Each structure stands twice: as C-alpha cells, then as structure tokens.
Coordinates of C-alpha atoms in Angstrom, one line a residue:
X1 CA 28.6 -3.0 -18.5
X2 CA 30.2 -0.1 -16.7
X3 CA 29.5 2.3 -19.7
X4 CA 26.0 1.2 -19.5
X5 CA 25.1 1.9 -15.9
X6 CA 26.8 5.0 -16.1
X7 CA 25.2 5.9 -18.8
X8 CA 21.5 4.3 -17.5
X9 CA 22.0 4.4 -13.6
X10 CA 22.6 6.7 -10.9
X11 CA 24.0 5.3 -7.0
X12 CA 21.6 7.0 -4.4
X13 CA 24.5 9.2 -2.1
X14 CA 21.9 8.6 0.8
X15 CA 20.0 5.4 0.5
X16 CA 22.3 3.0 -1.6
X17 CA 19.5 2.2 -3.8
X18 CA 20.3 2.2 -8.2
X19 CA 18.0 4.7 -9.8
X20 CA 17.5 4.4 -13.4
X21 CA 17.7 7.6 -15.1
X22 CA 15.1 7.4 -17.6
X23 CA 12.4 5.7 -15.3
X24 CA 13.8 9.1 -12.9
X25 CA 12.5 11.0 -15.9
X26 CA 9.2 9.9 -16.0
X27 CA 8.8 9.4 -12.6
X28 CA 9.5 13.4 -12.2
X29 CA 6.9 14.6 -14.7
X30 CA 4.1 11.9 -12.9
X31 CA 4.7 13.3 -9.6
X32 CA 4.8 17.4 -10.7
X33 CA 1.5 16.7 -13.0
X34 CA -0.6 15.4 -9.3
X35 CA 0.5 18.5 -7.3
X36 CA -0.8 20.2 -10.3
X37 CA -4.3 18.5 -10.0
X38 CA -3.7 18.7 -6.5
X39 CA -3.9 22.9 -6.6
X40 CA -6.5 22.7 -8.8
X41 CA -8.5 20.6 -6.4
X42 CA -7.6 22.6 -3.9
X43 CA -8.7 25.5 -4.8
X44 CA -12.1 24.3 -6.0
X45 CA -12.6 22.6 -2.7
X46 CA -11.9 26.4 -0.7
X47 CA -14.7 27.9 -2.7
X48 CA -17.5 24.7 -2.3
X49 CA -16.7 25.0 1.6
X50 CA -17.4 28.6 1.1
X51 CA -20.4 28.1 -0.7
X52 CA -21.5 25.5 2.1
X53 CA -20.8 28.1 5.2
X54 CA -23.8 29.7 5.2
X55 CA -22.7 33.1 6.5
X56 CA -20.2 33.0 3.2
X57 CA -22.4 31.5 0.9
X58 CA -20.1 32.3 -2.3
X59 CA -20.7 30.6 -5.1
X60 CA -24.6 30.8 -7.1
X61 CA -25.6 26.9 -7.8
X62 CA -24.7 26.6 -11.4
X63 CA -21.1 27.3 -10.2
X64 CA -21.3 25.1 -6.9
X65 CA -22.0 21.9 -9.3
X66 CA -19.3 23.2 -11.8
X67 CA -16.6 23.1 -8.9
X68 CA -18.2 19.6 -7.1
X69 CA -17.3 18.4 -10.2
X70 CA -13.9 19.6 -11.0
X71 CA -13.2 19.0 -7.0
X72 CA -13.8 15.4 -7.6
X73 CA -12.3 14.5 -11.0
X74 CA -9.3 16.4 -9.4
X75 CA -8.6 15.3 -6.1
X76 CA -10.1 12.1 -6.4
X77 CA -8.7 10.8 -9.6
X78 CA -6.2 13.2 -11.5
X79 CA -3.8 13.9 -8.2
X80 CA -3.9 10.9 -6.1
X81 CA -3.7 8.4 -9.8
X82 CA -0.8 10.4 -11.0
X83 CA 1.3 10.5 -7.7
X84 CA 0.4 6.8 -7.6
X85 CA 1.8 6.2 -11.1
X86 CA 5.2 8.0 -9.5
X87 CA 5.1 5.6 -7.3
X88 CA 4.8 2.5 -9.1
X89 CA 8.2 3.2 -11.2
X90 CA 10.1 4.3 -7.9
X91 CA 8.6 0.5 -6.2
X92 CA 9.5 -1.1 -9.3
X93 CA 12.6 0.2 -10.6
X94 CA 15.0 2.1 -7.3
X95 CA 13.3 -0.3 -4.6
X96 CA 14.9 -3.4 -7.0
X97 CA 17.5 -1.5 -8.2
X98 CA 15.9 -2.3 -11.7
X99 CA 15.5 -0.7 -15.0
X100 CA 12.6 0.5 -16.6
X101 CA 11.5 -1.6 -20.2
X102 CA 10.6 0.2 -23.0
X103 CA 10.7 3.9 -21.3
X104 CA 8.8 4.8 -24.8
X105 CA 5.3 3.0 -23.5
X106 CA 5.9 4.4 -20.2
X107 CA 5.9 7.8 -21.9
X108 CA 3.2 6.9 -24.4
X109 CA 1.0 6.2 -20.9
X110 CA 2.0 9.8 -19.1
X111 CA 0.7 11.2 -22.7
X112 CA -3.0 9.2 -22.6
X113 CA -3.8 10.2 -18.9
X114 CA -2.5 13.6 -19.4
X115 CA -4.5 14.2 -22.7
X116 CA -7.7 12.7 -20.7
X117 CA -7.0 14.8 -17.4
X118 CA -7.0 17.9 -19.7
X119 CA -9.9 17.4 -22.2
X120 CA -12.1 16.6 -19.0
X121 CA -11.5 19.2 -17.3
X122 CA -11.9 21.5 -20.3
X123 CA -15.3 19.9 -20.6
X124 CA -16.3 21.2 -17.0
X125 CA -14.6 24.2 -17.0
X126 CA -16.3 25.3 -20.0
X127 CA -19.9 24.4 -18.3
X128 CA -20.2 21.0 -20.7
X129 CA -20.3 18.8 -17.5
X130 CA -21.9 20.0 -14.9
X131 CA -22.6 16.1 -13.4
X132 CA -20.6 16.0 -10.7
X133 CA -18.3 13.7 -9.7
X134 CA -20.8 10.6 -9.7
X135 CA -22.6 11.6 -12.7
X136 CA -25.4 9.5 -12.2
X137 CA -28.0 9.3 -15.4
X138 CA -30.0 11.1 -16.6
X139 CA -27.4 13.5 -15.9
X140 CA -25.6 13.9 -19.6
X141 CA -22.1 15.4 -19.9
X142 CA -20.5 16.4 -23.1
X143 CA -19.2 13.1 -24.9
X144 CA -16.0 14.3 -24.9
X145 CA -16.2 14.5 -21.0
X146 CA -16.5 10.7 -20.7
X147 CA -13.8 10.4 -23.2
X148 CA -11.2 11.9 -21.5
X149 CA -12.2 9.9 -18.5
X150 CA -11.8 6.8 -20.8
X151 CA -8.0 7.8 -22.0
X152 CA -7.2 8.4 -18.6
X153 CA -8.0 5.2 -17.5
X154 CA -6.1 3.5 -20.3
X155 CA -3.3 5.0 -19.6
X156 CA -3.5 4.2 -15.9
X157 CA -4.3 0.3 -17.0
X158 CA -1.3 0.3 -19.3
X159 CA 0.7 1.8 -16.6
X160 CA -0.2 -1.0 -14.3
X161 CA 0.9 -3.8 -16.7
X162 CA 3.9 -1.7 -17.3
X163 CA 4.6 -2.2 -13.4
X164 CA 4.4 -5.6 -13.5
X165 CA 6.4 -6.1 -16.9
X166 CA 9.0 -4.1 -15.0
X167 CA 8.9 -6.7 -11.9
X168 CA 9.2 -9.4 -14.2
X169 CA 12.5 -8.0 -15.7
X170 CA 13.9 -7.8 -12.4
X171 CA 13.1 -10.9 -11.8
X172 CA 14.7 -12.2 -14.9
X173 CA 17.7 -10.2 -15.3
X174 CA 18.7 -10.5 -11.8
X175 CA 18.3 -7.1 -10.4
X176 CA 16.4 -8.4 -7.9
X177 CA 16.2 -11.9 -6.1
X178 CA 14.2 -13.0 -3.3
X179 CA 10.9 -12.0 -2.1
X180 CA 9.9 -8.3 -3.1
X181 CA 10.8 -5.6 -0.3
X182 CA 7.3 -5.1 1.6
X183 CA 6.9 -1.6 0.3
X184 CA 6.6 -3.3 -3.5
X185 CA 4.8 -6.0 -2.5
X186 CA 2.1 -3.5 -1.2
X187 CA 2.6 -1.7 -4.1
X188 CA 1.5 -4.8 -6.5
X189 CA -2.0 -5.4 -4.2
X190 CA -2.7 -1.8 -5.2
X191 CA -1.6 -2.5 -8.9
X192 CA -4.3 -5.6 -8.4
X193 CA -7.0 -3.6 -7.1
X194 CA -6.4 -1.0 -9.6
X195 CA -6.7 -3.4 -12.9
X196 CA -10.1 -4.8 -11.2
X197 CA -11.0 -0.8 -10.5
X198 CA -10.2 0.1 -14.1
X199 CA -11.8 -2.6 -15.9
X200 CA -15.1 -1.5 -14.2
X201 CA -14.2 2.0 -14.6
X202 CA -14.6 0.6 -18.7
X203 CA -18.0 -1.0 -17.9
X204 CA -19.3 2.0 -17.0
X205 CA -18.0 5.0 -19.0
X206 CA -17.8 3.2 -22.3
X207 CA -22.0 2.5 -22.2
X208 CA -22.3 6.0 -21.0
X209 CA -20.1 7.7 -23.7
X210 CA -21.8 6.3 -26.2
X211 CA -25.4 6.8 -24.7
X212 CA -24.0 11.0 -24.7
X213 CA -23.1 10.3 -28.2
X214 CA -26.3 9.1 -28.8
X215 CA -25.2 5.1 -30.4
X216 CA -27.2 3.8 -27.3
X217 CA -31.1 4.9 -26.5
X218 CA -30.6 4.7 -22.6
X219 CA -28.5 3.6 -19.5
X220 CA -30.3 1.9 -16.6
X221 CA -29.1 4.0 -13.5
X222 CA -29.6 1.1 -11.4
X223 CA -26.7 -1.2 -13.8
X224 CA -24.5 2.3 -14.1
X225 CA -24.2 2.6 -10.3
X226 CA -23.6 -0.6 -10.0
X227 CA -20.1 -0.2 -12.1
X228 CA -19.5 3.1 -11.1
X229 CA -19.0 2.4 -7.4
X230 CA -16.8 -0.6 -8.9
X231 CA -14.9 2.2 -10.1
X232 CA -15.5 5.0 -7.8
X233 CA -14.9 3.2 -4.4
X234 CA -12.7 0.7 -5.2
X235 CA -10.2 3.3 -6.4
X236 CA -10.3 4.2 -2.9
X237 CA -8.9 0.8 -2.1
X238 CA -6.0 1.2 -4.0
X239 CA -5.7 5.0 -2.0
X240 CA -5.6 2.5 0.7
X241 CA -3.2 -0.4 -0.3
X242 CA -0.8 2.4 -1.2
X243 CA -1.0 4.5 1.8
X244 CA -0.2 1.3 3.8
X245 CA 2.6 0.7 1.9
X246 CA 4.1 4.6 2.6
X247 CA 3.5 4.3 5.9
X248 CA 5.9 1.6 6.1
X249 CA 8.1 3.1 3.7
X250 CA 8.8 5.9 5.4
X251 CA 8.9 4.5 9.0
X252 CA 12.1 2.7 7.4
X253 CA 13.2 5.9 5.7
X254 CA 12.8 8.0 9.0
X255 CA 13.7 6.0 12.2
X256 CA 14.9 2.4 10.4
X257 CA 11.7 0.5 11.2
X258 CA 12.0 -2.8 10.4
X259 CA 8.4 -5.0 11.0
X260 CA 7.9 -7.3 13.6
X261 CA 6.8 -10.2 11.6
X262 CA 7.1 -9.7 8.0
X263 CA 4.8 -11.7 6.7
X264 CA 1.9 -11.1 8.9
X265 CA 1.7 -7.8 7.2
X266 CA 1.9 -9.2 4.0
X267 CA -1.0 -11.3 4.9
X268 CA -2.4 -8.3 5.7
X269 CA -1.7 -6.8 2.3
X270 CA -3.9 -10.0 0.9
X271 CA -6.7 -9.7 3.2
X272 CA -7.3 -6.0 1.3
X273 CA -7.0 -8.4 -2.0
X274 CA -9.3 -10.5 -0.8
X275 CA -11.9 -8.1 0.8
X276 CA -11.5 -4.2 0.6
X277 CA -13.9 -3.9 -2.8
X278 CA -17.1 -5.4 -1.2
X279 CA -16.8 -1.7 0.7
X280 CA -18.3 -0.7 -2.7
X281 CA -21.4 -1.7 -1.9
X282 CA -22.3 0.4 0.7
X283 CA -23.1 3.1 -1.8
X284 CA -26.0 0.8 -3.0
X285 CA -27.3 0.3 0.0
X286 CA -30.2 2.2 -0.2
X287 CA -31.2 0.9 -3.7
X288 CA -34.2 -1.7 -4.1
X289 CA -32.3 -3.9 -6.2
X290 CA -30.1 -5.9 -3.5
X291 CA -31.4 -8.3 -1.1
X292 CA -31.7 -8.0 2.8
X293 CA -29.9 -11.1 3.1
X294 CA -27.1 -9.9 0.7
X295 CA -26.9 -6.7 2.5
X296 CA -26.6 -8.1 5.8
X297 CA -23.5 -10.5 4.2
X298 CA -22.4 -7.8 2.9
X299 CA -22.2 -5.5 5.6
X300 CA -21.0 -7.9 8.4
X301 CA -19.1 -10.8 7.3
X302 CA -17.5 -10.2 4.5
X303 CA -16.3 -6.7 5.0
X304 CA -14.3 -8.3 8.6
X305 CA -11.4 -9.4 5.8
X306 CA -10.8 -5.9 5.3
X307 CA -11.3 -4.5 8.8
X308 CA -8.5 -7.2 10.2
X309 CA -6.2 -6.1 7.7
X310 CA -6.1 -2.8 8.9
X311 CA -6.1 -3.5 12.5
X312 CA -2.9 -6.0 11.7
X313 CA -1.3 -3.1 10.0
X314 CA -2.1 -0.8 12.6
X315 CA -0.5 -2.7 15.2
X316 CA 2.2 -3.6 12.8
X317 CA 3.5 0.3 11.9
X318 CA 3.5 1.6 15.8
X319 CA 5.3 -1.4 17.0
X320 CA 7.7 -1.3 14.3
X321 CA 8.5 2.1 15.1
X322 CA 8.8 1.6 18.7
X323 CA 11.2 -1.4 18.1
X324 CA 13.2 0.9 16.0
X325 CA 13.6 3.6 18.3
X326 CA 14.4 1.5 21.6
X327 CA 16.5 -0.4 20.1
X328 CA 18.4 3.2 19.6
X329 CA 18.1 3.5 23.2
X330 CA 14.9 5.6 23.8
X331 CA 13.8 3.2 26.8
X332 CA 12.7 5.1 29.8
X333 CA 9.4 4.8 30.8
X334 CA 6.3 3.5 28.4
X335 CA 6.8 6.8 25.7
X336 CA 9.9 8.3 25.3
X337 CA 10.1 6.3 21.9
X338 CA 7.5 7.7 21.1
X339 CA 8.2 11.8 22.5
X340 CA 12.0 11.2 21.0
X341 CA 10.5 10.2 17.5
X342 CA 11.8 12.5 14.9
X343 CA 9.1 14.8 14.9
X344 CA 10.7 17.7 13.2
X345 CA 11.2 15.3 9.9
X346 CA 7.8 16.7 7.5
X347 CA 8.1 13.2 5.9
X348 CA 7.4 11.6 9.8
X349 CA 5.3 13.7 11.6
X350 CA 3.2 13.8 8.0
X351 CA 3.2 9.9 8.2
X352 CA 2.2 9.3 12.0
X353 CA -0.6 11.9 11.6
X354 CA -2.2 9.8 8.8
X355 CA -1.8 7.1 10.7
X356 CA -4.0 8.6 13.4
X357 CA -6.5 10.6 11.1
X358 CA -7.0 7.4 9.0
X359 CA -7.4 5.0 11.8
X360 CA -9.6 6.9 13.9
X361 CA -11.3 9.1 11.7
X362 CA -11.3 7.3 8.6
X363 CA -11.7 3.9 10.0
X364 CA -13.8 4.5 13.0
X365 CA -16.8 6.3 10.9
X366 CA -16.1 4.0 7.9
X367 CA -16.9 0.9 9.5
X368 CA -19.8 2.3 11.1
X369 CA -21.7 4.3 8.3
X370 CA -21.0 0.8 6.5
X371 CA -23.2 -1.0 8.7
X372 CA -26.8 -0.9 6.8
X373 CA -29.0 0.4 9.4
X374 CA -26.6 3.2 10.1
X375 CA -26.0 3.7 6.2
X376 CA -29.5 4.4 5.7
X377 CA -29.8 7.5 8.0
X378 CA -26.6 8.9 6.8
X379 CA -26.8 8.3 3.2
X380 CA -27.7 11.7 1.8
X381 CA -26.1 13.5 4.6
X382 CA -23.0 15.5 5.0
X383 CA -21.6 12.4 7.2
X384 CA -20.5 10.1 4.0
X385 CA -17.8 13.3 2.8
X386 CA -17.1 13.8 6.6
X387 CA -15.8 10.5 6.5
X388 CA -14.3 10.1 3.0
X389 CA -12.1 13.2 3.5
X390 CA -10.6 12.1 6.7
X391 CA -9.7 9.1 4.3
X392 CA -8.4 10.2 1.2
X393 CA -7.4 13.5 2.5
X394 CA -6.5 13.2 6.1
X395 CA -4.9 9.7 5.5
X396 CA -4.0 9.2 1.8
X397 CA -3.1 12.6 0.4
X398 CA -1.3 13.6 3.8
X399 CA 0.7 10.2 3.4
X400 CA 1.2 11.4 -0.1
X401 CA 2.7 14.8 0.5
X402 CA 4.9 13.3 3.6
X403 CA 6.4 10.8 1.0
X404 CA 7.6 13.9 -0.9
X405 CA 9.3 15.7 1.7
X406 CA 11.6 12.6 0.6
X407 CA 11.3 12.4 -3.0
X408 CA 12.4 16.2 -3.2
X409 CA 15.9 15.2 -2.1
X410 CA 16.5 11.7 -2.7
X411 CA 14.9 11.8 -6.0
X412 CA 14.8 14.6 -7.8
X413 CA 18.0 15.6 -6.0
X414 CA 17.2 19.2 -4.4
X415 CA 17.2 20.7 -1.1
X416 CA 14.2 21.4 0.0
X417 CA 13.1 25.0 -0.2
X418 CA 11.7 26.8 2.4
X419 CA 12.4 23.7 5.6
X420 CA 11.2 25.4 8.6
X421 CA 7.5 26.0 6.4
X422 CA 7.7 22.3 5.7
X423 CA 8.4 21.3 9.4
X424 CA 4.5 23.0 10.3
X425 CA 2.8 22.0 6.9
X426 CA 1.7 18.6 7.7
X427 CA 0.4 19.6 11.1
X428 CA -1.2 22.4 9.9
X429 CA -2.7 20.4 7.1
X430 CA -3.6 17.9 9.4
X431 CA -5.4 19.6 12.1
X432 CA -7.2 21.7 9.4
X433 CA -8.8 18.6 7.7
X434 CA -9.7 17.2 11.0
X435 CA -11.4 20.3 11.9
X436 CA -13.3 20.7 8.2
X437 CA -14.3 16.9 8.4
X438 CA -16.2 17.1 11.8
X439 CA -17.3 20.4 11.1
X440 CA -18.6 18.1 8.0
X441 CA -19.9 15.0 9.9
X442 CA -21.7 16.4 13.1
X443 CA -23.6 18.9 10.2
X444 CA -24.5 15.2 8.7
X445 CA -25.7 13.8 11.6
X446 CA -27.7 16.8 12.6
X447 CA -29.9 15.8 9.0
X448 CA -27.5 18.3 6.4
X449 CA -27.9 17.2 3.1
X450 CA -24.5 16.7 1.3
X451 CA -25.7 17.8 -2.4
X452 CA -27.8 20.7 -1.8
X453 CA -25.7 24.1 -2.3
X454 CA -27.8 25.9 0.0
X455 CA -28.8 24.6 3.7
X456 CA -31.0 27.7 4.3
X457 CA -33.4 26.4 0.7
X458 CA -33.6 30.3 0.0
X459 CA -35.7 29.7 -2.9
X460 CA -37.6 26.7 -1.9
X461 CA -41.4 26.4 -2.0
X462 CA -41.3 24.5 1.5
X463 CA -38.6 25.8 3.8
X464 CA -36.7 22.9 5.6
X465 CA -35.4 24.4 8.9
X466 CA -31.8 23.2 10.7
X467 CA -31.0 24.1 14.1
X468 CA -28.3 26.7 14.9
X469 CA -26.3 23.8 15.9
X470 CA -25.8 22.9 12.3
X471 CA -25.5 26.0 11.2
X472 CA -22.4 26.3 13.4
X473 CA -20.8 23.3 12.0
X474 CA -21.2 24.3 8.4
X475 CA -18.8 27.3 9.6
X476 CA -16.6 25.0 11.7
X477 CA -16.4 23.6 8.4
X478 CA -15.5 26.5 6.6
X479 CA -12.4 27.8 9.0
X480 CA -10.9 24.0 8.6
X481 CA -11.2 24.6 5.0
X482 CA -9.7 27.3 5.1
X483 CA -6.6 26.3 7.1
X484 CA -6.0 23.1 5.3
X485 CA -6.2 25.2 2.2
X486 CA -3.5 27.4 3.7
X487 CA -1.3 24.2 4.2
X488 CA -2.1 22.2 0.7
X489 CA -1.1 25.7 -0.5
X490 CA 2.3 25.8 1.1
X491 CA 3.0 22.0 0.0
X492 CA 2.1 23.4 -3.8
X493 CA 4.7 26.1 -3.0
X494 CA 7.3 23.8 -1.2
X495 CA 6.9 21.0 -4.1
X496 CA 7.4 23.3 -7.2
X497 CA 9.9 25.4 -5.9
X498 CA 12.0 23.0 -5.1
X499 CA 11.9 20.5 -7.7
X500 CA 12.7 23.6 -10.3
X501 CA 14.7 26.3 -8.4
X502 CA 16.3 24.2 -5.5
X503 CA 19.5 23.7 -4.7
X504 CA 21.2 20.4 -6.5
X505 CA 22.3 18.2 -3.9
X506 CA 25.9 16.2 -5.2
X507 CA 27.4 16.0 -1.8
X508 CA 28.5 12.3 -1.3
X509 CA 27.3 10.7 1.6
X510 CA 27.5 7.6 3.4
X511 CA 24.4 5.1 2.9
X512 CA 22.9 5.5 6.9
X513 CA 19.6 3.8 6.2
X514 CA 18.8 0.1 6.5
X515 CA 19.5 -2.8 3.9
X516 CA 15.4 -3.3 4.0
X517 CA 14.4 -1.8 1.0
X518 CA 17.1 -3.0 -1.1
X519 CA 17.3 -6.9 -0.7
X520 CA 13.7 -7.3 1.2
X521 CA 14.8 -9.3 4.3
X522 CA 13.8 -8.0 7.0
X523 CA 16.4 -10.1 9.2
X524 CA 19.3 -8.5 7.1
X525 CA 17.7 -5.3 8.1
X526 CA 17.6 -6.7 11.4
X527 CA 21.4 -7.6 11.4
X528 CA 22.3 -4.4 9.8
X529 CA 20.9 -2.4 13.2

C-alpha cells in the first residue's frame, strides 16, 4: 500500500490534500489547452472591438464575421469547457483525496475535445464557416465545422460521466466519507447542468451536420433555435454553477472562510438545478412561436428559483469572509475586515472582483433584459453582449484566472513568474472589461445594433443615423478592449511561463489552511480556527 501511493500519490506541502499523479497529468494539459483558446479568443475579440470603434474601423466585413465566429467558439466554449474539465478532476480526485479510474478514458476524452477544438477552428480560419457563433440556418458551415463541434462535446459528456465515476470510487473505496466538501458538491450541479447542456447541444448539431452534408433537405430555424439556446445558454449555467463554486473555494484558500450555514448554500446550489436553464428562453423571446402566457411564466415566476439562488450565495461568500477575517481579529469599526482582506493575493482580489462585476453587472442587467417587455427593445442591440461579457468575462473567466494564481503553485508546483505583474492583472482586467461592457450596453440602449460590422452603414442604400453619444461609447468600448486585452495578455504570459519555465517548488511546509476541503465539515473547519 505504501509502494502504491508513493508511486500514485503526492502529499500537498501546503494544503494537506492527496493528489493523484496521473489525474495531475491530465489535469495539467486541460488547464494549458483553455489558456490557449483563451489567447486565441483574446486576440480575435481586440480586433472585432476595433472593427466596432468607428474611428478604428479595422477589419472589412468578411473578416469581422470570420473573427465573431472564432471569438465565440473560443471564449465561449473551447477555454472556459476545458478549464472546467481541469476542474472537475482537481474536485473529484485532490478535494477527496481520490484516485482517478481508468486515466486511459480520461485521456481518450482530452484527445476527442482537442481533435474537435482544432478541426473547427480550422474550418473558420480557413473561411469555411463564416456563421458565427449562433449559426442560425440558412447559414451553412462546412460539415466538418459541425463535426468538430460534435467531438467536442462528446468528449465533454464522457468527461462528465468520468467525474461522477470518479465520485463513486471515492465513495466506495473509502477515500472519501461523508457529505462532499461544498466546492464538489457545486461542482456535480455544474456536471448536471452540463449533461442536460450537452445532450441538447446533440439535438441540434447532429440535424444540422447532416443537413450541411446534405442526408437531410432542411432544418426549421424555429426547432434549431430552440436546441441551440439549450445548448448555447445553458452552458452559461454551468459558467455559473462553477464560478460559485470558485468563489467559495478560494475564500477558503485565501482568508479560511468557512460558510455560515452550509447547507443553505447547498440549497442554493439546487435552486440553479432546478431553475437556471429556463434563462434560455429569453433568447426566444421575440419568436412567434411561444405563447404570451408562457412568456410571462417564463419571465417572472419561474426564473425567481434562480434569482434566489444567487442572492443566497451572494450573501453567503461576503459573510463568510467577514467571519473569517474577524475572527482573526480585524474588528474595528464596520470594514476593516474588509480593507485588511488580503488584497495583494491575485487569486483574492481576482475573486472579490467577480463577485462584484457578476453581481452587479451581470446580474443587475441579466434579470432585467430577461424581463419580456425590456427583452424586446434590447434584443438586437449591443446591450445583450454588454451584459453577457460582464458575465462570462467579468465574472466567470476572471474567477477562472484567479483560481490559477493557485493552481500554478499548488498544483503544477511552480513559483509564479513575474508576482508583482500578477498582483495588478486581475484589477486591470477587471476594470478594463467593466469599462468595454458599458461602453457596450449604453451603445445598446442608444438603438446600436450588435451584428452589424459597421454602425455608420457606409454602403447602405438608406443611411441609419446614431447620435454622437453612441458613437462615443463604441470608442469607450474600444479603450476597455484594449486594456482588458493588455491584462488577458499578461495572464497568457504569467500562466505559460510559469507552468514551463518556473521555479519547482519542493520546500516542505506546514499544512496552514483549513480541514474544509478535505473531510467537508464545515464545523471541523470551524474547530480547526
């Protein structure tokens, strides 16, 4: 038994927590492949907000579409699916101090998303899907477009069953006993969401990869956005489920933060279960195929499931924190646990600004664009992106990169390169997004359309005039492109430096953080302070 977790297993010198080598192994190459798709998403993105600023105006239209396109597939799918991948095997295997079963399928799953995250975006790159990221019909991509979409998403799918074969052998082989440590539990409600967001991902892009192959006559655009926002926004959810579950990861991580009632934020966790996909519809909301009595429903009731969820867990993360730092004796006045929070820590200052971005950018204009009255003036506008990039961006790929800042040392064992640039990144990253998305949504509300390359309609028979208010939004768009450009480009740098030229950290330590994450009692974490 020794020989074999020597052999298998690693001891954290920090945390305390058992690492399994070859689950390690694969989660390294999952989390280096998103920053990957990250830059390239990037990148694209810096040019389509330069083609947007009208005083720029960069990129001719056939180009524009080309990058839409690869921004989406990108950033919305390839980066944020793989870091989420990386994060299922560290949830299910360190978190529970479990191995990883049958590292080979694990492996065989890294090799079907990667082959489908390269073969699509060969098929934009070389012009033979210029759809963008909706791709509603009649728009036709290559076949081979749709395919690689299609082995991307089995791979995912097989990854998620993976997960919970992996639980199940913790379970069983006694790894683990007792109730899952919150962060895994969050985990599995995004490994839910994603099998539902998967198998309509299927519905969809099967029927349309055989219409581009030409085995089926037609697709009814009506029934294809019906699956694809099954798929499209409900992948969002899982963004979601797993942001959640990072912010209270790393509030343990960073100051001990313990929550104040368990399983209040678990119910939380099952209210997003039980309500976050019926968001999808709000992308239908403007089709004649829906009832007003269904979008009303719709709209108003059923989406409150979701909206208390988030409200519990943002109550839930701040008070947590505060506990955590008074009980370290930060106690004077109303703030000081807050001002005395570890700011300088890229892993917590990324954190508590996705709180904020996400809650009051993300979640302020999301519920309100939602409603259907509201959703019909702002449905073709710039003020659906506005919103959805204070979201995924401002709040899920900001949690994402202040999760690394941790990863880097604890897991793949290097000192971070380059620590006083990592100290700014998240705030500049932060403030550049937030300046890029209202830039964004005041362009919306001020009637800019969000798919049209060119505001000014150069070559339009009828000439559709903005004010110069808009116009100066469009460039406030622009400069917070560019300066959360400059930061995503610095995490890039930070990330891949690191993980292959950084120092190797051996030093032995003492374990300093909380028992939480390890036996998921949140009393013995309690105890433990």
């Amino acid at each position: 038994m020794a020989d074999t977790y020597s052999t298998q297993f690693r001891t954290c010198e920090t945390t305390g927590l058992k690492v399994h080598l070859p689950g390690e192994r694969l989660f390294y190459v999952h989390a280096v492949t998103a920053v990957v798709a990250l830059l390239t998403g990037g990148v694209m993105a810096l040019l389509i907000a330069l083609t947007r600023w009208p005083a720029v105006h960069l990129l001719p239209a056939d180009l524009f579409y080309r990058f839409i396109t690869a921004h989406g597939m990108n950033m919305l799918v390839f980066w944020i699916v793989f870091f989420e991948m990386a994060g299922l095997i560290f949830a299910s295997t360190a978190v529970l101090g479990s191995r990883l079963p049958a590292v080979w399928f694990g492996w065989l799953n890294y090799a079907l998303m990667l082959v489908g995250a390269l073969l699509t975006n060969y098929m934009i790159f070389t012009g033979q899907a210029d759809v963008m990221f909706t791709s509603y019909p009649p728009l036709k991509a290559n076949p081979n477009y749709y395919l690689g979409i299609i082995l991307f998403a089995v791979g995912a799918l097989l990854a998620c069953f993976h997960f919970m074969a992996t639980l199940v052998v913790a379970k069983k082989e006694g790894y683990h006993k007792g109730s899952y440590p919150l962060f895994t539990f969050g985990i599995l409600i995004a490994v839910i969401l994603a099998i539902f967001t998967l198998l309509a991902g299927a519905a969809t892009y099967i029927p349309t990869w055989l219409w581009a192959m030409g085995f089926i006559d037609s697709i009814d655009p009506s029934l294809y956005r019906l699956g694809f926002w099954g798929f499209g926004h409900s992948a969002q959810q899982i963004n979601l489920a797993a942001m959640v579950s990072i912010w209270y990861l790393i509030g343990t991580l960073s100051v001990g933060a313990v929550p104040i009632n368990e399983k209040f934020s678990r119910g939380a966790f099952l209210l997003y279960l039980l309500g976050i996909n019926v968001a999808s519809v709000h992308h239908l909301l403007v089709d004649p195929g829906l009832s007003a009595s269904f979008r009303i429903f719709n709209t108003s009731y059923v989406i409150y499931a979701a909206t208390i969820g988030s409200m519990i867990h943002a109550f839930s993360i701040p008070a947590a924190i505060e506990v955590a730092q008074r009980a370290k004796g930060y106690t004077n006045g109303l703030f000081e646990w807050l001002t005395k929070a570890p700011w300088s820590n890229p892993a917590f200052s990324g954190m508590a600004l996705s709180v904020v971005i996400f809650g009051f950018g993300g979640g302020v204009t999301g519920v309100t664009q939602g409603v259907e009255q509201i959703n019909i003036m702002s449905h073709n506008t710039l003020r659906i992106p506005g919103h959805f990039h204070v979201t995924v961006v401002g709040g899920t790929s900001l949690a994402f990169m202040a999760l690394t800042y941790y990863a880097l040392p604890l897991i793949m064992r290097r000192k971070i390169i380059g620590e006083t640039w990592a100290k700014y990144q998240p705030w500049m990253f932060g403030i550049g997004i937030s300046i890029f998305a209202t830039g964004m949504s005041f362009a919306g509300i001020l009637g800019v359309p969000r798919r049209h390359y060119d505001v000014t309609f150069s070559s339009a028979i009828f000439q559709v005039p903005f004010s110069a208010t808009a116009t100066t939004m469009l460039g406030l768009l622009g400069i917070g492109a560019i300066i959360a450009f400059t930061a995503l480009l610095i995490f890039c740098l930070i990330a891949a430096l690191t993980a292959f030229f950084g120092e190797r950290i051996e030093a032995k330590m003492e374990p300093h953080y909380p028992p939480y994450l390890k036996d998921g009692s949140a009393e013995a974490a309690a105890v433990a302070s």
